[in-house]
Coordinates of C-alpha atoms in Angstrom, one line a residue:
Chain A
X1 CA 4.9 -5.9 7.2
X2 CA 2.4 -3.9 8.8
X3 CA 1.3 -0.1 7.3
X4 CA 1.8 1.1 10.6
X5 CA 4.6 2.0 13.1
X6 CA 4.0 0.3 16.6
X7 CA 6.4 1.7 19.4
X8 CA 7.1 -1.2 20.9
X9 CA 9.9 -4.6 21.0
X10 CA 8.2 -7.7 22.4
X11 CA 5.1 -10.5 22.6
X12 CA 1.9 -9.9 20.6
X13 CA -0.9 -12.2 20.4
X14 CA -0.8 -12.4 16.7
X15 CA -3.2 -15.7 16.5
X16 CA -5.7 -14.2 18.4
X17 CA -6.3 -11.2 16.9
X18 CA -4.8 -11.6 13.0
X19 CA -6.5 -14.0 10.5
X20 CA -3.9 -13.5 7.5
X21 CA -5.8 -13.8 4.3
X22 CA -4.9 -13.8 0.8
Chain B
X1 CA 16.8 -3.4 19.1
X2 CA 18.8 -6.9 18.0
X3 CA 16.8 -8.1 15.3
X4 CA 16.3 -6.9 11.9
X5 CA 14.7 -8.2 8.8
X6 CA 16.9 -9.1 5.7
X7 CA 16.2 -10.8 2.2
X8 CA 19.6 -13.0 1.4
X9 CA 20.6 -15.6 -0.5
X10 CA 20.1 -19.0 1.3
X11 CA 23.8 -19.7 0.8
X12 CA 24.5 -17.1 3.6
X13 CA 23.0 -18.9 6.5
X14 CA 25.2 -22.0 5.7
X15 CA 27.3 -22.5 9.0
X16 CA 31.2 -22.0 8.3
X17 CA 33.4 -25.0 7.6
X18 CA 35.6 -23.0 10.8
X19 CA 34.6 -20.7 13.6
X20 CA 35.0 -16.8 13.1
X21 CA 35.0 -18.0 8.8
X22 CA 30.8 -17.2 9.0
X23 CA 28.9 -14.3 7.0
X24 CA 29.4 -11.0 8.9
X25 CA 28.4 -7.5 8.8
X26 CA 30.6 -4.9 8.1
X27 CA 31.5 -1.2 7.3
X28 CA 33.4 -0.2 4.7
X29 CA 33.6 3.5 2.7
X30 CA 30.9 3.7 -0.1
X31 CA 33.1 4.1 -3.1
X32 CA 30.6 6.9 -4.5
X33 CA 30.0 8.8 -1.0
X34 CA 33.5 8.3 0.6
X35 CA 31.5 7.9 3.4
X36 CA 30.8 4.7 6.0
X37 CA 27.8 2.4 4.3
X38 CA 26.6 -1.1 5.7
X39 CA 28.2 -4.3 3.5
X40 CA 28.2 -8.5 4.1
X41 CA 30.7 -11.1 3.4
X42 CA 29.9 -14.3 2.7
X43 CA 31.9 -17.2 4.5
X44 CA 35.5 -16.8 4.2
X45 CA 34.9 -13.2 2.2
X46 CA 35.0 -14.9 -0.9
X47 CA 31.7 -12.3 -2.0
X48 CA 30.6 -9.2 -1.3
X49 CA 27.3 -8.3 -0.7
X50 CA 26.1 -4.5 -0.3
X51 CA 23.2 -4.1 2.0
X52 CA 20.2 -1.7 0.5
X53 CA 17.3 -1.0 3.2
X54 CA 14.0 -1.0 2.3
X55 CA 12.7 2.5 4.7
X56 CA 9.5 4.3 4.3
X57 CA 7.8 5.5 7.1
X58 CA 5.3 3.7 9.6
X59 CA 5.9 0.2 9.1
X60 CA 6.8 -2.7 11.7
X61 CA 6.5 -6.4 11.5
X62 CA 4.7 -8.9 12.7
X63 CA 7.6 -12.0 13.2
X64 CA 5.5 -14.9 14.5
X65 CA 4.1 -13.9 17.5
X66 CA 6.1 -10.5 19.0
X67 CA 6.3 -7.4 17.1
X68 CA 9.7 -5.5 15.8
X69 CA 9.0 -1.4 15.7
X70 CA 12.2 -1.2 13.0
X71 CA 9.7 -1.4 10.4
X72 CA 12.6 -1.5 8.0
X73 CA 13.7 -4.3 5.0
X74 CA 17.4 -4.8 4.4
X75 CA 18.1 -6.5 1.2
X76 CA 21.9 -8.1 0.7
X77 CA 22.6 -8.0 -2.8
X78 CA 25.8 -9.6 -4.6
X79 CA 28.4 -6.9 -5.6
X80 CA 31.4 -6.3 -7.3
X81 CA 34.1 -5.7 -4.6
X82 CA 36.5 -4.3 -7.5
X83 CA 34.5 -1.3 -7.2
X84 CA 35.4 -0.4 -3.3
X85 CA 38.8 -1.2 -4.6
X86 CA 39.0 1.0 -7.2
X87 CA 38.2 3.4 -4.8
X88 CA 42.0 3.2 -3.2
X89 CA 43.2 3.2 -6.2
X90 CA 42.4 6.0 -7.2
X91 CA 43.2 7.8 -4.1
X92 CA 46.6 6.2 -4.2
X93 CA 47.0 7.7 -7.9
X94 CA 45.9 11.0 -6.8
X95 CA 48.3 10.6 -3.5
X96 CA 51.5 8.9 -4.8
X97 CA 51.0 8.1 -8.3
X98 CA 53.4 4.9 -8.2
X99 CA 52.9 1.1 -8.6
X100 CA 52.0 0.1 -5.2
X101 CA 51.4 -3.4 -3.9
X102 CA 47.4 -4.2 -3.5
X103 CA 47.4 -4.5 0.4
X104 CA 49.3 -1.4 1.0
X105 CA 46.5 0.4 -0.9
X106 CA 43.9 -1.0 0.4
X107 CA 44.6 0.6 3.9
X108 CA 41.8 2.5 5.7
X109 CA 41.8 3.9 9.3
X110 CA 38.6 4.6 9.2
X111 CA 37.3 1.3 8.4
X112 CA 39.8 -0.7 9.2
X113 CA 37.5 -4.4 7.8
X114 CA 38.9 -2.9 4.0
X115 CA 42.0 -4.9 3.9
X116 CA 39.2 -8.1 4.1
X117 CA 38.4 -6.7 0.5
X118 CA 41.6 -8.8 -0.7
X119 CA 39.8 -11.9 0.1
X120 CA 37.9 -11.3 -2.7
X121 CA 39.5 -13.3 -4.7
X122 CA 37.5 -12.4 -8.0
X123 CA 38.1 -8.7 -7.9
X124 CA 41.9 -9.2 -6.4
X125 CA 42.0 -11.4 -9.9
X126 CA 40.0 -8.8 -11.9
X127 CA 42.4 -5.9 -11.2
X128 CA 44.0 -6.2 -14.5
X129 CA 40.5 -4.3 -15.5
X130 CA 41.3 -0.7 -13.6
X131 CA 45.4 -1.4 -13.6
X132 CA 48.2 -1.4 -14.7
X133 CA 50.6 -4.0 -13.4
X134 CA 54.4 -4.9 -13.0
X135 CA 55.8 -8.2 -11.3
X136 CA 59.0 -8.4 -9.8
X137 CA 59.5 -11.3 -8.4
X138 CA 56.8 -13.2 -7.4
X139 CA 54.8 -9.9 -6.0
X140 CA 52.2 -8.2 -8.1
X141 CA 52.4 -4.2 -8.0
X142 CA 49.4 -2.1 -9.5
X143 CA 48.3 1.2 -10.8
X144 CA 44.9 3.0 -11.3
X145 CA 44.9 3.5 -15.2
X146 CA 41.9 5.6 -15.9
X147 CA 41.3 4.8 -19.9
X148 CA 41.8 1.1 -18.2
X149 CA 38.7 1.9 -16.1
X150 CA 36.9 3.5 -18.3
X151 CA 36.4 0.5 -21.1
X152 CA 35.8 -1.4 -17.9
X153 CA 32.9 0.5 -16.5
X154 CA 31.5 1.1 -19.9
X155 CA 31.0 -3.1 -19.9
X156 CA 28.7 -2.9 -16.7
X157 CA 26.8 0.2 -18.3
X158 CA 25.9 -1.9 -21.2
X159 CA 25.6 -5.1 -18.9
X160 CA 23.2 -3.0 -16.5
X161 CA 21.7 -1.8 -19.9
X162 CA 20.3 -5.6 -21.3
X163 CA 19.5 -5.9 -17.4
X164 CA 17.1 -2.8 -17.6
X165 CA 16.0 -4.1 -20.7
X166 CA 15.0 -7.8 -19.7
X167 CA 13.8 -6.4 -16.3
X168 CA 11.4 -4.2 -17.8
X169 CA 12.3 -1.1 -15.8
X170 CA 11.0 2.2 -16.9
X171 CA 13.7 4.3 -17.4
X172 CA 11.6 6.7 -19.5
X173 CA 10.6 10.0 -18.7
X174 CA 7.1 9.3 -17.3
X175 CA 6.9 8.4 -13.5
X176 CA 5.0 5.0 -13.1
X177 CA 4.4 2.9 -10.5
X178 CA 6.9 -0.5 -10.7
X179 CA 3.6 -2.8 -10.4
X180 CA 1.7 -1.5 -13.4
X181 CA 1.9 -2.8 -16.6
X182 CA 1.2 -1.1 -20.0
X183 CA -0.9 -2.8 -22.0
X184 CA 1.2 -1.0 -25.1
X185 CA 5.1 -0.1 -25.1
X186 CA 6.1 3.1 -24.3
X187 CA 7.6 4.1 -27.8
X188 CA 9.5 7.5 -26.9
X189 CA 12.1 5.4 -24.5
X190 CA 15.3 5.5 -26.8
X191 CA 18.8 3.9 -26.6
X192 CA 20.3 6.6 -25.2
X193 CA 17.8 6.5 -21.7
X194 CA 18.6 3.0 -21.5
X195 CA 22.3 4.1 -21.1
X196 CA 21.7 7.7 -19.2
X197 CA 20.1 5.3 -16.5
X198 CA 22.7 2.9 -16.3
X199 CA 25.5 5.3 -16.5
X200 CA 23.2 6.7 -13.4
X201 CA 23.5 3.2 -11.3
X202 CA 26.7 2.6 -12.2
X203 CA 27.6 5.9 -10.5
X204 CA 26.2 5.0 -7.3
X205 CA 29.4 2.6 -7.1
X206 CA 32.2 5.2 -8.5
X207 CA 33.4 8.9 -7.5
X208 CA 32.0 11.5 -8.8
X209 CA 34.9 12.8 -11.0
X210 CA 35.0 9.5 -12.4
X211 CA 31.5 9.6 -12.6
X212 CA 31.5 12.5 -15.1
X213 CA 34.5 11.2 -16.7
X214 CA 32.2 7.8 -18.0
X215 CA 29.1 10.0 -18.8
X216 CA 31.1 11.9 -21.8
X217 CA 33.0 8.3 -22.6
Chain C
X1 CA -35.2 -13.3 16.6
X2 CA -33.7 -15.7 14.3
X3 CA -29.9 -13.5 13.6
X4 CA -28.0 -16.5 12.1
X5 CA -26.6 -14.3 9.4
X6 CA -25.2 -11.6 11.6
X7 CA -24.0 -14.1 14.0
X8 CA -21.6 -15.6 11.2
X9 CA -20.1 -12.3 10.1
X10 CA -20.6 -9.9 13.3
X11 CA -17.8 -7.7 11.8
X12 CA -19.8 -6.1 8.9
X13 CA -23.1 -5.0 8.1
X14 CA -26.5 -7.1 8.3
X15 CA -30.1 -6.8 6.8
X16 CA -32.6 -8.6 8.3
X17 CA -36.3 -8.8 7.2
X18 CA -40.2 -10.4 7.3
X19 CA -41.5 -11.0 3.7
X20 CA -43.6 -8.3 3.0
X21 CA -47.0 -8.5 3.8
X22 CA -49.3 -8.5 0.9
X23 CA -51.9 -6.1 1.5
X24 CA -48.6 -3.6 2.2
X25 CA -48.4 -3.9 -1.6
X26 CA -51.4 -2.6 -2.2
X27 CA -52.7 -0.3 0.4
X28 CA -51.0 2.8 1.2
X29 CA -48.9 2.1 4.4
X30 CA -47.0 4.6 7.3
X31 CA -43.5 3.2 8.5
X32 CA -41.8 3.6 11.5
X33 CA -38.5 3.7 12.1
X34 CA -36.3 3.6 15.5
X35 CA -32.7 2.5 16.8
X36 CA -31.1 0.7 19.7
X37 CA -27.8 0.9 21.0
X38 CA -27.4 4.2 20.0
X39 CA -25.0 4.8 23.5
X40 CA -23.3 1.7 24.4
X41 CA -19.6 1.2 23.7
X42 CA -20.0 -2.8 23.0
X43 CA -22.4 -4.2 20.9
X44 CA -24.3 -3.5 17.7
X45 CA -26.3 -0.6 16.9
X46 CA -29.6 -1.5 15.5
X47 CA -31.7 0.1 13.1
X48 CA -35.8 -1.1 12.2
X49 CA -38.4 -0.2 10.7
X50 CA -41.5 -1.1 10.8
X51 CA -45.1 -0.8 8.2
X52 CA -48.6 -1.6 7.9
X53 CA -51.5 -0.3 6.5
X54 CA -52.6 3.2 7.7
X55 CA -56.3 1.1 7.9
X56 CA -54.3 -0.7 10.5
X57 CA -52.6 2.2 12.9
X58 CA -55.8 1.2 15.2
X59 CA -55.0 -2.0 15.5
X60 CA -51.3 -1.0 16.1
X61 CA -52.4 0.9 19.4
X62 CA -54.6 -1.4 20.7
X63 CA -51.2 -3.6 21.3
X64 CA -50.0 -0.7 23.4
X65 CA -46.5 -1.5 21.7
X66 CA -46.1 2.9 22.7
X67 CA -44.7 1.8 26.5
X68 CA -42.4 -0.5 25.2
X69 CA -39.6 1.5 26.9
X70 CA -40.3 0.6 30.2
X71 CA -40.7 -3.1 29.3
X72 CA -38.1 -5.7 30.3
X73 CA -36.1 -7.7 28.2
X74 CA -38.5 -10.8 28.0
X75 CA -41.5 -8.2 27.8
X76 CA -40.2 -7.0 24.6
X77 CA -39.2 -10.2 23.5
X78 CA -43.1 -11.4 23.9
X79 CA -44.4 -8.3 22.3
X80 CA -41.9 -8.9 19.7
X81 CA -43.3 -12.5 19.1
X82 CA -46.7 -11.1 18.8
X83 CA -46.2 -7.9 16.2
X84 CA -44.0 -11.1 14.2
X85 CA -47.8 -13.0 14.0
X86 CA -49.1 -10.4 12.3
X87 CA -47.6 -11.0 8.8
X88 CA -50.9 -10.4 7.3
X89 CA -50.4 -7.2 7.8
X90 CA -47.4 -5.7 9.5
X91 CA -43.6 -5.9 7.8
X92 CA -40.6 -5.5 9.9
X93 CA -36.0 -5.3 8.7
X94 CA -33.7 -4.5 10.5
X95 CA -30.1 -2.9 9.9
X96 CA -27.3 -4.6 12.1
X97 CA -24.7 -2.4 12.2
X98 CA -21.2 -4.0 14.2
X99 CA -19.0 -2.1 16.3
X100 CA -16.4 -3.3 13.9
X101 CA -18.7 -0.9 11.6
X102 CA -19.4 1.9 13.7
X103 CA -15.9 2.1 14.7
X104 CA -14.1 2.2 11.0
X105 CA -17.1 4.5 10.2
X106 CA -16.6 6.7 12.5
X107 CA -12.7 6.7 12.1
X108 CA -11.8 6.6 8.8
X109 CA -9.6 9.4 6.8
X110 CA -13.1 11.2 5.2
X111 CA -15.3 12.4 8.3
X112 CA -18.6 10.1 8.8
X113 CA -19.7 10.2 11.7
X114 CA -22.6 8.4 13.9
X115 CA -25.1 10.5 12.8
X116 CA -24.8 10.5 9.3
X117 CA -24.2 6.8 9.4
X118 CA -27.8 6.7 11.1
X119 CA -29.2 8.6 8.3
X120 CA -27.7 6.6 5.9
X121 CA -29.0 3.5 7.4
X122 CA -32.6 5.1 8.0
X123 CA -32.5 6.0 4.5
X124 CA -31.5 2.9 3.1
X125 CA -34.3 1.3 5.0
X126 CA -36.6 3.1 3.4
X127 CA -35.4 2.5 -0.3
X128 CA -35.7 -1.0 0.9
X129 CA -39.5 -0.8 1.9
X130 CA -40.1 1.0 -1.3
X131 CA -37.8 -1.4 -3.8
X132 CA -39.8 -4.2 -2.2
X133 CA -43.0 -2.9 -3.4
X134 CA -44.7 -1.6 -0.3
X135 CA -46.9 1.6 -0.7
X136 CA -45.7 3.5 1.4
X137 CA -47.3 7.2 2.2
X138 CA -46.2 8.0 5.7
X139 CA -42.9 7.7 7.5
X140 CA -42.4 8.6 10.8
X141 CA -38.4 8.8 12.6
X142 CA -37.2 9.5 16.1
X143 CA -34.6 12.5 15.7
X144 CA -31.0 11.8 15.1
X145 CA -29.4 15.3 15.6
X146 CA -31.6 18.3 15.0
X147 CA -35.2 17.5 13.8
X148 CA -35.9 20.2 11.4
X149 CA -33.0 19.5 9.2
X150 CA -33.0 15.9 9.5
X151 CA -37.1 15.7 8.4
X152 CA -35.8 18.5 5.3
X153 CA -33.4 15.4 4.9
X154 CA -35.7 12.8 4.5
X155 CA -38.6 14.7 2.3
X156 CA -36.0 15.5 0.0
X157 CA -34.9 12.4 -0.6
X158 CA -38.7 10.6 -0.4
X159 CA -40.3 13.7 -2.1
X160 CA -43.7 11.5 -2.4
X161 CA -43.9 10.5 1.0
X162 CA -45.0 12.7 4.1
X163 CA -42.4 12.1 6.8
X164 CA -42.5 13.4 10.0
X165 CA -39.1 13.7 12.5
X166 CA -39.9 14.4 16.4
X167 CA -38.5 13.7 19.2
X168 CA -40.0 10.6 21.4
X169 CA -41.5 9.7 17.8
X170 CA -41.7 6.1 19.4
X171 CA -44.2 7.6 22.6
X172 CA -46.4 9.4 20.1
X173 CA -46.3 7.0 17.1
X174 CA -47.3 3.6 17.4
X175 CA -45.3 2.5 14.2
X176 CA -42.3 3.9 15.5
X177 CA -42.5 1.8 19.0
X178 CA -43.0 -1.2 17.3
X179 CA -40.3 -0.4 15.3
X180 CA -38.0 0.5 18.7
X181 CA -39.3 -3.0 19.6
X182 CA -38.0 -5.3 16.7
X183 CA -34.4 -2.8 17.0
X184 CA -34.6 -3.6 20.4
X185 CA -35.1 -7.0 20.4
X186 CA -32.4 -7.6 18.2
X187 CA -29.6 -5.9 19.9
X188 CA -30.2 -7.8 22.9
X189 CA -29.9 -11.1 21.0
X190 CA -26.8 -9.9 19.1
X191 CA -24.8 -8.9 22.4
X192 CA -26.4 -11.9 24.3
X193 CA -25.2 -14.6 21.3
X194 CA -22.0 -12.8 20.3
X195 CA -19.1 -14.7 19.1
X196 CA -15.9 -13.1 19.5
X197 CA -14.0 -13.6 16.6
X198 CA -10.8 -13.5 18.6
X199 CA -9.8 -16.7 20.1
X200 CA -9.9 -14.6 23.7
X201 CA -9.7 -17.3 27.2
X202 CA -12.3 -16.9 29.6
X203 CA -14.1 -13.7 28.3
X204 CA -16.9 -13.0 30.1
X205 CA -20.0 -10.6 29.0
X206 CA -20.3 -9.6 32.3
X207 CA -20.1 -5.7 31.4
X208 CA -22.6 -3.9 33.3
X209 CA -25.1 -1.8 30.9
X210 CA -22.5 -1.1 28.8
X211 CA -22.5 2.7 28.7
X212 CA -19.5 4.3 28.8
X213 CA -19.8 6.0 31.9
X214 CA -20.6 2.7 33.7
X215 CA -17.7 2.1 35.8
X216 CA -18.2 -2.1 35.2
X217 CA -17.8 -1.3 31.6
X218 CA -14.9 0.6 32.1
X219 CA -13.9 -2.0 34.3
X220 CA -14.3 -4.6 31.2
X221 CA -12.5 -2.8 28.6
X222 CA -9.6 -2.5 30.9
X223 CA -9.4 -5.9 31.5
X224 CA -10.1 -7.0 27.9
X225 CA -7.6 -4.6 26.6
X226 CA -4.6 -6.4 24.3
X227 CA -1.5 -3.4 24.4
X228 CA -1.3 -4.2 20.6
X229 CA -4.6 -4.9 19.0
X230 CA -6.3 -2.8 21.6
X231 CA -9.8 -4.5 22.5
X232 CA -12.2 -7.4 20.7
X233 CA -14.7 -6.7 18.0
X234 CA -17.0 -6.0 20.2
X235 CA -16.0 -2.6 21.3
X236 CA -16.8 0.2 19.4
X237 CA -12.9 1.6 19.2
X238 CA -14.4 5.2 18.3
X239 CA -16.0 5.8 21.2
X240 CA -14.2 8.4 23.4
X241 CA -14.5 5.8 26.7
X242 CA -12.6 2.5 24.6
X243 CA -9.9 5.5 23.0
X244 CA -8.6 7.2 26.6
X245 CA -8.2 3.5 27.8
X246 CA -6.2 2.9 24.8
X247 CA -3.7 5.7 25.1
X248 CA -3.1 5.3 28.8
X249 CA -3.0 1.7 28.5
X250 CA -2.0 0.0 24.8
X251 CA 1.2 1.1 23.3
X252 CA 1.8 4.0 21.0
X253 CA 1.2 3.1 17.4
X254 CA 1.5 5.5 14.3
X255 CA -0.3 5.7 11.3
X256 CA 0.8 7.4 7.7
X257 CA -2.0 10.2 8.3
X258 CA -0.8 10.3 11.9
X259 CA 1.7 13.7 11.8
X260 CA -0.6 15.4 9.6
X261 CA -2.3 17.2 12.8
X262 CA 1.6 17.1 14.5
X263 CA 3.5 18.6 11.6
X264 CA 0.9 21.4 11.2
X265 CA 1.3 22.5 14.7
X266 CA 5.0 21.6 15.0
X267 CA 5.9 23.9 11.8
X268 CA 3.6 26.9 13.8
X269 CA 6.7 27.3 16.0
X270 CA 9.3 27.1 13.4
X271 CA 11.8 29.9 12.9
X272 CA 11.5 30.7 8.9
X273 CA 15.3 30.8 8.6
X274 CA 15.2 26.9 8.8
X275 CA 13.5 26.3 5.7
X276 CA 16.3 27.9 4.2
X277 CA 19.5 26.5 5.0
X278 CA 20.6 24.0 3.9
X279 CA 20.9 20.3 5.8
X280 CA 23.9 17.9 6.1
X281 CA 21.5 15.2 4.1
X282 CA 20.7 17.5 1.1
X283 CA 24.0 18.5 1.1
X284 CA 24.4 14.6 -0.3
X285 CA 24.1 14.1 -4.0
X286 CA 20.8 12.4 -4.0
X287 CA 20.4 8.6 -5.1
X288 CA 19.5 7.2 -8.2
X289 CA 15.7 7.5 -9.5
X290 CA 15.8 3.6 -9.4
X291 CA 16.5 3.5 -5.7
X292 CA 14.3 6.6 -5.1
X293 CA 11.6 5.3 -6.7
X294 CA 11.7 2.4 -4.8
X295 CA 12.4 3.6 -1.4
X296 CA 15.9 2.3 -1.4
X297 CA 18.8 3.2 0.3
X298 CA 22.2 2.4 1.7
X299 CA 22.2 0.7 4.6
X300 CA 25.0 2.9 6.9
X301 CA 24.4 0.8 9.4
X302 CA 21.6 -1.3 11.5

């Protein structure tokens, strides 16, 4: 859940840009 | 947009022994509001589920690798269908005050998915609790009986009570955040804020006249 | 330049240094301090400094370090090399400061902006000189936004030292040049070593000068541009250049402070009568504090 609103439905390159860490 | 995200019991993904018999969505009247509110059945209808959402603003999700804008949560959460019931009940009382079958009480233009309420077998069995009843024959025939109701919805307010209780839910007077924890009690929180609050839940299920009616009970 | 540890975290903040000379500990010394990468929008901006001896100022111009603007790259790489040899007498550290850096610097909710992040960084440079036991007397700064209030700035803060803001400090001061030098030097090897930290295909560094009014560069960003995360690490999202791309090109996206500015001007051209009357949600009886408190509500429908 992100703590922002993006305007947009579709494809984002998630693994390229996001490292989840705990 | 035709995805959402939703926190459910596992048991409601479990594909239907017959096709059309799966978990759906539905609308039915919100037994407080009188107005049209977002609820789930479970295979075959056997239980209700009322669907809370989870909506502050500027969120979305990351779901693998897309986005969804509808930054919302929905959480389905097992409910007592007696309590949407109760609701034509009471309207029939206030209508036609006679003993009326179940299924021509439960009739609703509006949302016309209430008569699936009588599937619920549970609260079809539980009517006893908010009725009075007459057989003739082999058919059942009911009426609302308010003290009935009453000693009924006083046993969820002290149900929700030991809830609150074991839940550790501030129902005190001071606002605090659900995620911090007091290193000592609060010791002003008495019996009677236990059962304010509860009475308060309890009410998001009921009318308001009945409402009242269960605060002074 | 050895910039392993920058190299490993290129998204935050880096100190690099020489050990301090010995005789910087105990003769009175001038420092100089300079930047690189002030303009670009890719890359780090670098701050050094730089400090000897004032007995060894002479020595310091006789290296004519003071044209090391028009060197070339390899130039300044040599001259670096040789003021590194002299660690009998001349210190050098550098700041690294990411675009990652700049960027949430520049753009978070409590205005700081470039140039206060350069004083910062100047200042902190010179705590570190001191803390690290070399006497320092003089200190001499290229200007960062007006001079006057800048060099009141710095003798504030270093009320025992004699510091001295101009413009071109690094053409008049020889300390200062070698200082442009090391900054120099280090931003070069930064951009030319930098590992994206994004697992981008085919990225190339072929970016022109990277200014922002270099139409390769513009050409690069608009090609490295992700609609959703915007662009790499390596762009400096605050610059004006990398944010036009972004609204024309990357998709809208809001933020929690985002309305603040809208709401303010959106109420400006509100009637007054509509804060009075009364709307079909507050004519609802409002939920429970436990769903209220939570950000709960009924679901009407998806």
């Amino acid at each position: 859940l992100l703590p922002c609103e993006i305007q947009y439905n579709g494809h984002a390159a998630v693994d390229k840009y996001f490292i989840p860490t705990i | 947009p035709d995805q959402w995200v939703l926190i459910a019991r596992d048991s409601l993904l479990e594909l239907p022994k017959k096709p059309g018999d799966g978990t759906f969505f539905t609308r039915l009247r919100n037994p407080s509001t009188g107005e049209g509110a977002l609820f789930l059945f479970s295979s075959c209808a056997q239980q209700l589920f009322e669907i809370k959402v989870f909506n502050e603003d500027y969120h979305s999700w990351f779901i693998g690798q897309t986005v969804q804008h509808d930054g919302r949560l929905f959480f389905a959460t097992p409910m007592d269908a007696l309590f949407l019931i109760l609701y034509y009940l009471i309207k029939a009382e206030k209508e036609q005050g006679k003993f009326q079958p179940v299924d021509q009480v439960i009739v609703d233009e509006e949302f016309p998915s209430s008569h699936i309420l009588l599937q619920c077998t549970q609260a079809v069995q539980s009517l006893h609790h908010v009725t009075e009843e007459k057989e003739i024959g082999s058919k059942k025939f009911y009426k609302y009986n308010k003290e009935k109701t009453l000693k009924w919805l006083k046993k969820k307010v002290v149900q929700t009570v030991k809830a609150l209780k074991t839940n550790n839910v501030c129902v005190g007077s001071a606002v605090q955040s659900s995620t911090f924890i007091r290193s000592r009690q609060i010791l002003d929180v008495t019996e009677e804020d236990y059962t304010r609050y509860a009475h308060g839940l309890i009410s998001e299920y009921i009318p308001e006249d009945l409402s009242a009616d269960l605060l002074k009970y | 330049m050895e910039l392993a540890p920058f190299e490993q975290k290129n998204w935050g903040s880096s100190r690099l240094s020489s050990p301090v000379p010995p005789l910087c500990r105990t003769q009175q010394c001038c420092l100089g301090i300079d930047e690189a990468g002030r303009g670009p929008v890719l890359g780090p901006m670098v701050y050094g400094i730089c400090f000897c001896p004032l007995s060894k100022k002479q020595d310091l111009e006789e290296l004519k370090v003071a044209d090391s603007k028009t060197l070339s790259e390899a130039e300044r790489e040599r001259l670096f090399e040789k003021l590194d040899s002299l660690k009998e007498y001349l210190g050098w550290a550098l700041q690294i400061l990411s675009p990652n850096v700049i960027s949430t610097s520049m753009q978070q909710r409590v205005k700081y902006n470039l140039n206060a992040l350069s004083h910062d960084t100047a200042i902190a440079l010179i705590q570190y000189a001191l803390d690290s036991g070399v006497q320092l007397r003089e200190v001499f700064v290229d200007t960062v936004g007006p001079a006057e209030k800048y060099q009141e700035k710095l003798q504030e803060r270093f009320p025992e030292l004699e510091v001295t803001v101009k413009p071109k400090a690094d053409a008049l001061f020889p300390i200062v040049s070698a200082a442009s030098i090391c900054a120099k030097v280090a931003r070069d090897y930064a951009v030319k070593h930098w590992k994206f930290l994004e697992d981008l295909e085919d990225v190339n560094l072929d970016y022109g000068s990277g200014y922002p009014n270099d139409p390769k560069t513009k050409e690069w960003l608009a090609k490295n541009l992700d609609p959703v995360f915007g662009y790499p690490q390596f762009v400096r999202f605050s610059w004006s250049t990398a944010q036009s791309i972004l609204d024309s090109r990357a998709v809208p996206i809001r933020w929690d402070d985002s309305d603040g500015h809208e709401k303010a001007s959106s109420k400006g051209s509100q009637s007054m009568l509509a804060f009075f009357g009364l709307k079909k949600d507050d004519m609802r009886r409002p939920a429970h504090r436990f769903f209220q408190e939570r950000k709960l509500e009924t679901a009407r429908d998806l």
